[in-house]
mmCIF file of N, CA and C in Angstrom:
data_model
loop_
_atom_site.group_PDB
_atom_site.id
_atom_site.type_symbol
_atom_site.label_atom_id
_atom_site.label_comp_id
_atom_site.label_asym_id
_atom_site.label_seq_id
_atom_site.Cartn_x
_atom_site.Cartn_y
_atom_site.Cartn_z
ATOM 1 N N UNK A 1 371.881 244.343 217.268
ATOM 2 C CA UNK A 1 372.636 245.352 217.776
ATOM 3 C C UNK A 1 373.430 245.841 216.409
ATOM 4 N N UNK A 2 374.213 246.785 216.083
ATOM 5 C CA UNK A 2 374.715 247.626 214.796
ATOM 6 C C UNK A 2 376.389 247.456 215.341
ATOM 7 N N UNK A 3 376.993 247.247 214.443
ATOM 8 C CA UNK A 3 378.643 247.610 214.481
ATOM 9 C C UNK A 3 378.364 248.350 213.946
ATOM 10 N N UNK A 4 379.073 249.799 214.681
ATOM 11 C CA UNK A 4 379.715 251.180 214.513
ATOM 12 C C UNK A 4 380.808 251.554 214.634
ATOM 13 N N UNK A 5 381.657 251.178 213.933
ATOM 14 C CA UNK A 5 382.932 251.447 213.810
ATOM 15 C C UNK A 5 383.902 251.327 214.944
ATOM 16 N N UNK A 6 383.118 249.529 215.120
ATOM 17 C CA UNK A 6 383.587 249.109 216.045
ATOM 18 C C UNK A 6 383.497 248.935 217.604
ATOM 19 N N UNK A 7 382.017 249.669 217.946
ATOM 20 C CA UNK A 7 381.637 249.493 218.732
ATOM 21 C C UNK A 7 380.169 248.774 218.451
ATOM 22 N N UNK A 8 379.447 248.323 219.484
ATOM 23 C CA UNK A 8 378.426 247.118 219.397
ATOM 24 C C UNK A 8 377.089 248.245 219.865
ATOM 25 N N UNK A 9 376.548 248.602 218.912
ATOM 26 C CA UNK A 9 375.540 249.617 219.603
ATOM 27 C C UNK A 9 373.638 248.682 219.305
ATOM 28 N N UNK A 10 373.416 248.672 220.637
ATOM 29 C CA UNK A 10 372.239 247.781 220.910
ATOM 30 C C UNK A 10 370.411 248.637 220.344
ATOM 31 N N UNK A 11 370.181 247.925 219.006
ATOM 32 C CA UNK A 11 368.976 249.005 218.539
ATOM 33 C C UNK A 11 367.584 248.312 218.868
ATOM 34 N N UNK A 12 367.345 246.993 219.890
ATOM 35 C CA UNK A 12 366.114 246.614 220.281
ATOM 36 C C UNK A 12 366.792 245.690 221.312
ATOM 37 N N UNK A 13 365.937 245.596 222.637
ATOM 38 C CA UNK A 13 365.701 244.769 223.213
ATOM 39 C C UNK A 13 364.480 244.048 223.311
ATOM 40 N N UNK A 14 364.296 242.880 223.639
ATOM 41 C CA UNK A 14 363.196 242.326 223.146
ATOM 42 C C UNK A 14 362.972 240.711 224.511
ATOM 43 N N UNK A 15 361.938 240.654 224.917
ATOM 44 C CA UNK A 15 362.014 239.612 225.845
ATOM 45 C C UNK A 15 360.963 238.536 225.455
ATOM 46 N N UNK A 16 360.785 237.710 225.866
ATOM 47 C CA UNK A 16 359.875 236.734 225.911
ATOM 48 C C UNK A 16 358.630 236.344 225.079
ATOM 49 N N UNK A 17 358.171 235.965 224.098
ATOM 50 C CA UNK A 17 357.387 236.212 223.305
ATOM 51 C C UNK A 17 357.169 237.370 222.233
ATOM 52 N N UNK A 18 358.262 237.946 222.214
ATOM 53 C CA UNK A 18 357.995 239.181 221.234
ATOM 54 C C UNK A 18 358.457 238.649 219.965
ATOM 55 N N UNK A 19 358.545 239.500 218.780
ATOM 56 C CA UNK A 19 358.485 239.011 217.482
ATOM 57 C C UNK A 19 360.009 239.642 216.978
ATOM 58 N N UNK A 20 361.360 239.140 216.460
ATOM 59 C CA UNK A 20 362.160 239.992 216.373
ATOM 60 C C UNK A 20 362.211 239.538 215.119
ATOM 61 N N UNK A 21 363.014 240.673 213.850
ATOM 62 C CA UNK A 21 363.550 240.505 213.032
ATOM 63 C C UNK A 21 364.421 241.322 212.580
ATOM 64 N N UNK A 22 365.316 241.566 211.503
ATOM 65 C CA UNK A 22 365.814 242.009 211.196
ATOM 66 C C UNK A 22 364.402 242.974 209.737
ATOM 67 N N UNK A 23 363.904 244.172 210.170
ATOM 68 C CA UNK A 23 363.270 244.435 209.594
ATOM 69 C C UNK A 23 363.639 244.849 207.961
ATOM 70 N N UNK A 24 364.020 245.965 207.509
ATOM 71 C CA UNK A 24 364.343 246.039 206.410
ATOM 72 C C UNK A 24 365.055 244.501 205.298
ATOM 73 N N UNK A 25 365.877 243.936 206.125
ATOM 74 C CA UNK A 25 366.508 242.823 205.504
ATOM 75 C C UNK A 25 364.886 241.932 205.068
ATOM 76 N N UNK A 26 364.271 241.372 205.694
ATOM 77 C CA UNK A 26 363.303 240.430 205.911
ATOM 78 C C UNK A 26 362.442 241.154 204.557
ATOM 79 N N UNK A 27 361.831 242.197 204.983
ATOM 80 C CA UNK A 27 361.068 242.630 203.495
ATOM 81 C C UNK A 27 361.318 242.801 202.616
ATOM 82 N N UNK A 28 363.013 243.469 202.545
ATOM 83 C CA UNK A 28 363.122 243.895 201.354
ATOM 84 C C UNK A 28 364.597 242.768 200.579
ATOM 85 N N UNK A 29 364.419 241.642 201.757
ATOM 86 C CA UNK A 29 365.256 240.277 201.280
ATOM 87 C C UNK A 29 366.912 240.825 200.876
ATOM 88 N N UNK A 30 367.162 241.509 201.624
ATOM 89 C CA UNK A 30 368.775 241.801 201.609
ATOM 90 C C UNK A 30 369.509 241.748 202.534
ATOM 91 N N UNK A 31 370.993 241.762 202.634
ATOM 92 C CA UNK A 31 371.502 241.535 203.631
ATOM 93 C C UNK A 31 371.427 242.495 204.361
ATOM 94 N N UNK A 32 371.587 242.456 205.731
ATOM 95 C CA UNK A 32 371.362 242.936 207.220
ATOM 96 C C UNK A 32 372.916 243.473 207.462
ATOM 97 N N UNK A 33 372.991 245.055 208.368
ATOM 98 C CA UNK A 33 374.340 245.656 208.984
ATOM 99 C C UNK A 33 373.388 244.834 210.527
ATOM 100 N N UNK A 34 372.358 244.754 210.605
ATOM 101 C CA UNK A 34 372.308 244.016 212.141
ATOM 102 C C UNK A 34 372.654 242.601 212.758
ATOM 103 N N UNK A 35 372.483 242.604 213.619
ATOM 104 C CA UNK A 35 372.921 240.997 214.261
ATOM 105 C C UNK A 35 371.683 240.716 215.231
ATOM 106 N N UNK A 36 371.095 239.883 215.567
ATOM 107 C CA UNK A 36 370.689 239.124 216.447
ATOM 108 C C UNK A 36 370.831 237.854 217.385
ATOM 109 N N UNK A 37 371.173 238.796 218.767
ATOM 110 C CA UNK A 37 371.504 237.397 219.463
ATOM 111 C C UNK A 37 370.688 237.314 220.486
ATOM 112 N N UNK A 38 370.554 236.576 220.926
ATOM 113 C CA UNK A 38 369.664 235.635 222.438
ATOM 114 C C UNK A 38 370.645 235.633 223.371
ATOM 115 N N UNK A 39 370.330 236.377 224.663
ATOM 116 C CA UNK A 39 371.233 236.434 225.979
ATOM 117 C C UNK A 39 371.003 235.551 226.926
ATOM 118 N N UNK A 40 369.843 234.758 226.765
ATOM 119 C CA UNK A 40 369.637 233.641 227.402
ATOM 120 C C UNK A 40 369.340 232.535 226.509
ATOM 121 N N UNK A 41 369.248 231.249 226.970
ATOM 122 C CA UNK A 41 368.684 230.146 226.165
ATOM 123 C C UNK A 41 366.985 230.329 225.896
ATOM 124 N N UNK A 42 367.090 229.975 224.790
ATOM 125 C CA UNK A 42 365.548 230.170 224.073
ATOM 126 C C UNK A 42 365.174 229.139 223.035
ATOM 127 N N UNK A 43 364.200 228.918 222.710
ATOM 128 C CA UNK A 43 363.355 228.539 221.535
ATOM 129 C C UNK A 43 363.154 229.344 220.860
ATOM 130 N N UNK A 44 362.993 229.665 219.452
ATOM 131 C CA UNK A 44 362.575 230.275 218.242
ATOM 132 C C UNK A 44 361.931 229.433 217.597
ATOM 133 N N UNK A 45 360.915 230.253 216.947
ATOM 134 C CA UNK A 45 359.814 229.889 215.641
ATOM 135 C C UNK A 45 360.659 230.226 214.711
ATOM 136 N N UNK A 46 360.608 230.614 213.321
ATOM 137 C CA UNK A 46 360.567 231.185 212.298
ATOM 138 C C UNK A 46 359.676 230.928 210.939
ATOM 139 N N UNK A 47 359.571 231.810 210.648
ATOM 140 C CA UNK A 47 359.186 231.841 208.852
ATOM 141 C C UNK A 47 359.550 232.520 208.085
ATOM 142 N N UNK A 48 359.837 231.773 207.147
ATOM 143 C CA UNK A 48 360.603 232.748 205.768
ATOM 144 C C UNK A 48 359.781 233.704 205.486
ATOM 145 N N UNK A 49 360.443 234.850 204.418
ATOM 146 C CA UNK A 49 359.496 235.665 203.931
ATOM 147 C C UNK A 49 358.557 235.121 202.522
ATOM 148 N N UNK A 50 359.153 234.226 201.985
ATOM 149 C CA UNK A 50 358.351 233.328 200.882
ATOM 150 C C UNK A 50 357.035 232.240 201.823
ATOM 151 N N UNK A 51 357.401 231.993 203.036
ATOM 152 C CA UNK A 51 356.282 231.456 203.748
ATOM 153 C C UNK A 51 354.973 232.152 204.179
ATOM 154 N N UNK A 52 355.765 233.534 204.345
ATOM 155 C CA UNK A 52 354.980 234.588 205.014
ATOM 156 C C UNK A 52 353.768 234.719 204.019
ATOM 157 N N UNK A 53 354.348 235.145 202.849
ATOM 158 C CA UNK A 53 353.584 235.530 201.509
ATOM 159 C C UNK A 53 352.419 234.779 201.563
ATOM 160 N N UNK A 54 353.162 233.309 200.809
ATOM 161 C CA UNK A 54 352.239 232.035 200.971
ATOM 162 C C UNK A 54 351.093 231.983 201.943
ATOM 163 N N UNK A 55 351.307 232.171 203.264
ATOM 164 C CA UNK A 55 350.382 232.153 204.346
ATOM 165 C C UNK A 55 349.107 232.946 203.845
ATOM 166 N N UNK A 56 349.808 234.220 203.852
ATOM 167 C CA UNK A 56 348.703 235.210 203.590
ATOM 168 C C UNK A 56 347.778 235.250 202.394
ATOM 169 N N UNK A 57 348.828 234.486 201.398
ATOM 170 C CA UNK A 57 347.522 234.228 199.987
ATOM 171 C C UNK A 57 346.937 233.200 200.097
ATOM 172 N N UNK A 58 347.089 232.243 201.239
ATOM 173 C CA UNK A 58 346.185 230.972 201.145
ATOM 174 C C UNK A 58 345.311 231.748 202.449
ATOM 175 N N UNK A 59 345.315 232.058 203.501
ATOM 176 C CA UNK A 59 344.948 232.234 204.243
ATOM 177 C C UNK A 59 344.382 233.717 204.593
ATOM 178 N N UNK A 60 343.469 234.250 204.116
ATOM 179 C CA UNK A 60 342.967 235.980 203.833
ATOM 180 C C UNK A 60 343.276 236.352 205.405
ATOM 181 N N UNK A 61 342.653 235.578 206.400
ATOM 182 C CA UNK A 61 342.429 236.400 207.229
ATOM 183 C C UNK A 61 343.636 236.376 208.283
ATOM 184 N N UNK A 62 344.702 235.872 207.767
ATOM 185 C CA UNK A 62 346.428 235.857 208.534
ATOM 186 C C UNK A 62 346.762 237.403 208.162
ATOM 187 N N UNK A 63 346.184 238.032 206.906
ATOM 188 C CA UNK A 63 346.857 239.171 206.555
ATOM 189 C C UNK A 63 347.022 239.885 207.244
ATOM 190 N N UNK A 64 345.409 239.794 208.311
ATOM 191 C CA UNK A 64 345.244 240.978 209.116
ATOM 192 C C UNK A 64 345.951 240.775 210.161
ATOM 193 N N UNK A 65 346.382 240.012 210.551
ATOM 194 C CA UNK A 65 347.285 239.557 211.850
ATOM 195 C C UNK A 65 348.579 240.349 211.105
ATOM 196 N N UNK A 66 348.969 239.772 210.034
ATOM 197 C CA UNK A 66 350.208 240.728 209.689
ATOM 198 C C UNK A 66 350.255 242.181 209.796
ATOM 199 N N UNK A 67 348.968 242.281 209.141
ATOM 200 C CA UNK A 67 348.932 243.891 209.284
ATOM 201 C C UNK A 67 349.148 244.315 210.644
ATOM 202 N N UNK A 68 348.181 244.010 212.098
ATOM 203 C CA UNK A 68 348.282 244.101 212.992
ATOM 204 C C UNK A 68 349.913 244.433 213.621
ATOM 205 N N UNK A 69 350.675 243.053 213.177
ATOM 206 C CA UNK A 69 351.995 243.154 213.913
ATOM 207 C C UNK A 69 352.768 244.039 213.210
ATOM 208 N N UNK A 70 352.564 244.535 212.035
ATOM 209 C CA UNK A 70 353.554 245.556 211.167
ATOM 210 C C UNK A 70 352.644 246.942 212.123
ATOM 211 N N UNK A 71 351.969 247.010 212.294
ATOM 212 C CA UNK A 71 351.369 248.367 212.886
ATOM 213 C C UNK A 71 352.064 248.694 214.052
ATOM 214 N N UNK A 72 351.668 247.471 214.690
ATOM 215 C CA UNK A 72 352.096 247.473 216.275
ATOM 216 C C UNK A 72 353.622 247.844 216.455
ATOM 217 N N UNK A 73 354.507 246.859 215.750
ATOM 218 C CA UNK A 73 356.113 247.430 215.721
ATOM 219 C C UNK A 73 356.466 248.474 214.920
ATOM 220 N N UNK A 74 355.873 249.071 213.935
ATOM 221 C CA UNK A 74 356.108 250.477 213.329
ATOM 222 C C UNK A 74 355.644 251.741 214.568
ATOM 223 N N UNK A 75 355.230 251.253 215.208
ATOM 224 C CA UNK A 75 354.247 252.273 216.107
ATOM 225 C C UNK A 75 355.470 252.205 217.472
ATOM 226 N N UNK A 76 356.300 251.070 218.004
ATOM 227 C CA UNK A 76 356.997 251.309 218.641
ATOM 228 C C UNK A 76 358.398 251.661 218.581
ATOM 229 N N UNK A 77 358.544 251.237 217.085
ATOM 230 C CA UNK A 77 359.860 251.857 216.456
ATOM 231 C C UNK A 77 359.448 253.439 216.893
ATOM 232 N N UNK A 78 358.543 254.047 216.213
ATOM 233 C CA UNK A 78 358.157 255.623 216.126
ATOM 234 C C UNK A 78 358.706 255.851 217.420
ATOM 235 N N UNK A 79 357.841 255.416 218.601
ATOM 236 C CA UNK A 79 358.145 255.692 220.079
ATOM 237 C C UNK A 79 359.301 255.802 220.498
ATOM 238 N N UNK A 80 360.086 254.505 220.026
ATOM 239 C CA UNK A 80 361.605 254.986 220.230
ATOM 240 C C UNK A 80 362.176 256.216 219.669
ATOM 241 N N UNK A 81 362.254 256.395 218.768
ATOM 242 C CA UNK A 81 362.854 257.082 217.352
ATOM 243 C C UNK A 81 362.467 258.681 218.615
ATOM 244 N N UNK A 82 361.432 258.857 218.823
ATOM 245 C CA UNK A 82 361.005 260.066 219.534
ATOM 246 C C UNK A 82 361.328 260.233 220.944
ATOM 247 N N UNK A 83 361.570 258.722 221.330
ATOM 248 C CA UNK A 83 362.232 258.894 223.078
ATOM 249 C C UNK A 83 363.679 259.354 222.857
ATOM 250 N N UNK A 84 363.905 259.294 221.494
ATOM 251 C CA UNK A 84 365.688 259.320 221.413
ATOM 252 C C UNK A 84 366.186 260.605 221.483
ATOM 253 N N UNK A 85 364.970 261.360 220.390
ATOM 254 C CA UNK A 85 365.190 262.750 220.062
ATOM 255 C C UNK A 85 364.560 263.632 221.332
ATOM 256 N N UNK A 86 363.889 263.576 221.787
ATOM 257 C CA UNK A 86 363.438 264.186 222.637
ATOM 258 C C UNK A 86 363.035 264.073 224.438
ATOM 259 N N UNK A 87 363.661 263.323 224.607
ATOM 260 C CA UNK A 87 363.692 262.704 225.885
ATOM 261 C C UNK A 87 365.098 262.667 226.628
ATOM 262 N N UNK A 88 365.438 263.373 227.866
ATOM 263 C CA UNK A 88 366.736 263.109 228.328
ATOM 264 C C UNK A 88 366.877 262.180 228.709
ATOM 265 N N UNK A 89 368.113 261.794 229.197
ATOM 266 C CA UNK A 89 369.388 260.505 229.737
ATOM 267 C C UNK A 89 368.525 260.059 230.387
ATOM 268 N N UNK A 90 368.412 261.160 231.866
ATOM 269 C CA UNK A 90 367.909 260.740 232.899
ATOM 270 C C UNK A 90 366.749 259.946 232.353
ATOM 271 N N UNK A 91 365.606 260.690 231.914
ATOM 272 C CA UNK A 91 363.814 260.313 231.659
ATOM 273 C C UNK A 91 364.400 258.999 231.092
ATOM 274 N N UNK A 92 364.658 258.887 229.787
ATOM 275 C CA UNK A 92 365.335 257.361 229.287
ATOM 276 C C UNK A 92 365.099 256.511 230.057
ATOM 277 N N UNK A 93 366.019 256.746 230.997
ATOM 278 C CA UNK A 93 366.574 255.557 231.993
ATOM 279 C C UNK A 93 365.685 255.191 232.767
ATOM 280 N N UNK A 94 364.957 256.038 233.568
ATOM 281 C CA UNK A 94 363.548 256.202 234.147
ATOM 282 C C UNK A 94 362.738 255.318 233.810
ATOM 283 N N UNK A 95 362.195 255.828 232.090
ATOM 284 C CA UNK A 95 361.264 255.403 231.578
ATOM 285 C C UNK A 95 361.634 253.511 231.569
ATOM 286 N N UNK A 96 362.826 253.447 230.804
ATOM 287 C CA UNK A 96 362.896 251.829 230.793
ATOM 288 C C UNK A 96 362.949 251.305 232.284
ATOM 289 N N UNK A 97 363.534 251.621 233.426
ATOM 290 C CA UNK A 97 363.108 251.161 234.910
ATOM 291 C C UNK A 97 362.287 250.676 234.906
ATOM 292 N N UNK A 98 361.241 251.664 234.699
ATOM 293 C CA UNK A 98 359.566 251.367 235.426
ATOM 294 C C UNK A 98 358.968 250.665 234.706
ATOM 295 N N UNK A 99 359.259 250.419 232.993
ATOM 296 C CA UNK A 99 358.533 249.617 232.443
ATOM 297 C C UNK A 99 359.394 248.374 231.893
ATOM 298 N N UNK A 100 360.111 248.139 231.953
ATOM 299 C CA UNK A 100 361.070 246.916 232.023
ATOM 300 C C UNK A 100 361.808 246.403 233.252
ATOM 301 N N UNK A 101 361.209 246.539 234.445
ATOM 302 C CA UNK A 101 361.883 246.328 235.482
ATOM 303 C C UNK A 101 362.085 245.115 235.573
ATOM 304 N N UNK A 102 361.482 244.011 235.202
ATOM 305 C CA UNK A 102 361.407 242.815 234.614
ATOM 306 C C UNK A 102 363.235 242.412 234.128
ATOM 307 N N UNK A 103 363.134 242.990 232.807
ATOM 308 C CA UNK A 103 364.326 243.090 232.186
ATOM 309 C C UNK A 103 365.698 243.471 232.665
ATOM 310 N N UNK A 104 365.443 244.780 233.547
ATOM 311 C CA UNK A 104 366.449 245.515 234.422
ATOM 312 C C UNK A 104 367.821 244.440 234.409
ATOM 313 N N UNK A 105 367.666 243.390 235.252
ATOM 314 C CA UNK A 105 367.955 242.400 235.865
ATOM 315 C C UNK A 105 369.000 241.480 235.212
ATOM 316 N N UNK A 106 368.470 241.140 233.630
ATOM 317 C CA UNK A 106 368.844 240.344 233.462
ATOM 318 C C UNK A 106 369.868 240.737 231.709
ATOM 319 N N UNK A 107 369.833 242.308 231.486
ATOM 320 C CA UNK A 107 370.394 242.904 230.707
ATOM 321 C C UNK A 107 371.848 243.711 231.265
ATOM 322 N N UNK A 108 373.092 243.076 230.555
ATOM 323 C CA UNK A 108 374.535 243.649 230.710
ATOM 324 C C UNK A 108 374.238 245.173 230.681
ATOM 325 N N UNK A 109 374.694 246.048 231.688
ATOM 326 C CA UNK A 109 374.881 247.068 231.502
ATOM 327 C C UNK A 109 375.124 247.820 230.251
ATOM 328 N N UNK A 110 376.060 246.961 229.828
ATOM 329 C CA UNK A 110 376.554 247.812 228.398
ATOM 330 C C UNK A 110 376.206 247.755 227.492
ATOM 331 N N UNK A 111 374.788 246.951 227.407
ATOM 332 C CA UNK A 111 373.900 246.649 226.253
ATOM 333 C C UNK A 111 372.979 248.089 226.763
ATOM 334 N N UNK A 112 372.357 248.208 227.592
ATOM 335 C CA UNK A 112 371.366 248.998 227.963
ATOM 336 C C UNK A 112 371.809 250.274 228.110
ATOM 337 N N UNK A 113 373.119 250.883 227.947
ATOM 338 C CA UNK A 113 373.385 252.352 228.024
ATOM 339 C C UNK A 113 373.311 252.531 226.473
ATOM 340 N N UNK A 114 374.067 251.166 225.281
ATOM 341 C CA UNK A 114 373.573 251.958 224.604
ATOM 342 C C UNK A 114 372.302 251.695 223.329
ATOM 343 N N UNK A 115 371.670 250.936 224.221
ATOM 344 C CA UNK A 115 370.119 250.871 223.522
ATOM 345 C C UNK A 115 370.030 252.041 223.851
ATOM 346 N N UNK A 116 370.068 252.624 225.135
ATOM 347 C CA UNK A 116 369.533 253.534 225.496
ATOM 348 C C UNK A 116 370.269 255.059 225.147
ATOM 349 N N UNK A 117 370.773 255.001 224.391
ATOM 350 C CA UNK A 117 371.641 256.053 223.951
ATOM 351 C C UNK A 117 372.307 256.671 224.570
ATOM 352 N N UNK A 118 373.308 256.373 225.801
ATOM 353 C CA UNK A 118 373.965 257.589 226.407
ATOM 354 C C UNK A 118 375.219 256.774 226.917
ATOM 355 N N UNK A 119 375.833 257.835 226.745
ATOM 356 C CA UNK A 119 377.025 257.585 226.906
ATOM 357 C C UNK A 119 377.348 256.613 228.206
ATOM 358 N N UNK A 120 378.598 256.038 228.671
ATOM 359 C CA UNK A 120 378.569 255.308 229.861
ATOM 360 C C UNK A 120 378.843 255.877 231.162
ATOM 361 N N UNK A 121 379.476 257.298 231.179
ATOM 362 C CA UNK A 121 379.760 257.761 231.734
ATOM 363 C C UNK A 121 378.232 258.847 232.264
ATOM 364 N N UNK A 122 377.425 259.033 231.452
ATOM 365 C CA UNK A 122 376.178 260.020 231.847
ATOM 366 C C UNK A 122 375.035 258.330 232.264
ATOM 367 N N UNK A 123 375.270 257.479 231.951
ATOM 368 C CA UNK A 123 374.312 256.259 231.989
ATOM 369 C C UNK A 123 374.393 255.999 233.742
ATOM 370 N N UNK A 124 375.892 255.968 234.496
ATOM 371 C CA UNK A 124 376.237 255.449 235.757
ATOM 372 C C UNK A 124 375.848 257.118 236.419
ATOM 373 N N UNK A 125 375.482 258.006 236.184
ATOM 374 C CA UNK A 125 375.199 259.020 236.489
ATOM 375 C C UNK A 125 373.291 259.030 236.677
ATOM 376 N N UNK A 126 372.779 258.809 235.602
ATOM 377 C CA UNK A 126 371.578 258.337 235.614
ATOM 378 C C UNK A 126 371.225 257.409 236.476
ATOM 379 N N UNK A 127 371.602 256.254 236.678
ATOM 380 C CA UNK A 127 371.430 255.187 237.711
ATOM 381 C C UNK A 127 371.612 255.756 239.231
ATOM 382 N N UNK A 128 372.689 256.217 239.508
ATOM 383 C CA UNK A 128 373.039 257.069 240.479
ATOM 384 C C UNK A 128 371.541 257.842 241.141
ATOM 385 N N UNK A 129 371.262 258.578 239.963
ATOM 386 C CA UNK A 129 369.783 260.018 240.353
ATOM 387 C C UNK A 129 368.740 258.869 240.491
ATOM 388 N N UNK A 130 368.489 257.982 239.853
ATOM 389 C CA UNK A 130 367.231 257.193 240.084
ATOM 390 C C UNK A 130 367.345 256.653 241.114
ATOM 391 N N UNK A 131 368.781 255.892 241.722
ATOM 392 C CA UNK A 131 368.560 255.218 242.890
ATOM 393 C C UNK A 131 368.149 256.271 243.878
ATOM 394 N N UNK A 132 368.972 257.484 244.129
ATOM 395 C CA UNK A 132 368.586 258.641 245.127
ATOM 396 C C UNK A 132 367.081 258.830 245.180
ATOM 397 N N UNK A 133 366.659 259.095 243.814
ATOM 398 C CA UNK A 133 364.801 259.433 243.572
ATOM 399 C C UNK A 133 364.088 258.294 244.392
ATOM 400 N N UNK A 134 364.510 257.209 244.304
ATOM 401 C CA UNK A 134 363.889 255.835 245.406
ATOM 402 C C UNK A 134 363.922 255.747 246.357
ATOM 403 N N UNK A 135 365.218 256.759 247.149
ATOM 404 C CA UNK A 135 365.236 256.251 248.484
ATOM 405 C C UNK A 135 364.011 257.042 249.234
#
């Protein structure tokens, strides 16, 4: 999440086996404005930028994995950006519910509405609308 004028704005929600980094901070090796928190107890493995570079140098086949992961997450980032620009609040909520139904019960609502870029009142309205459509 980011702190935006004293308000937390959730930039990503990830689940088990996802890869998480502060992209700009990791690849540019500079301080980040982004905070990474775990909502549940978990185990994490990590690699430093220098270790990643050395691994790719020593094992060229590993570089293909790095490129694949970079492409995958870049595409996810673009899809999220497009969704925020072109998709209504109700539809963003509905899409998240259908594609992440396992996560919805585990995420505090305040994080979910900032992740979806929806004001609290609109978020609750979208939830009501979705609930009515399911009945």
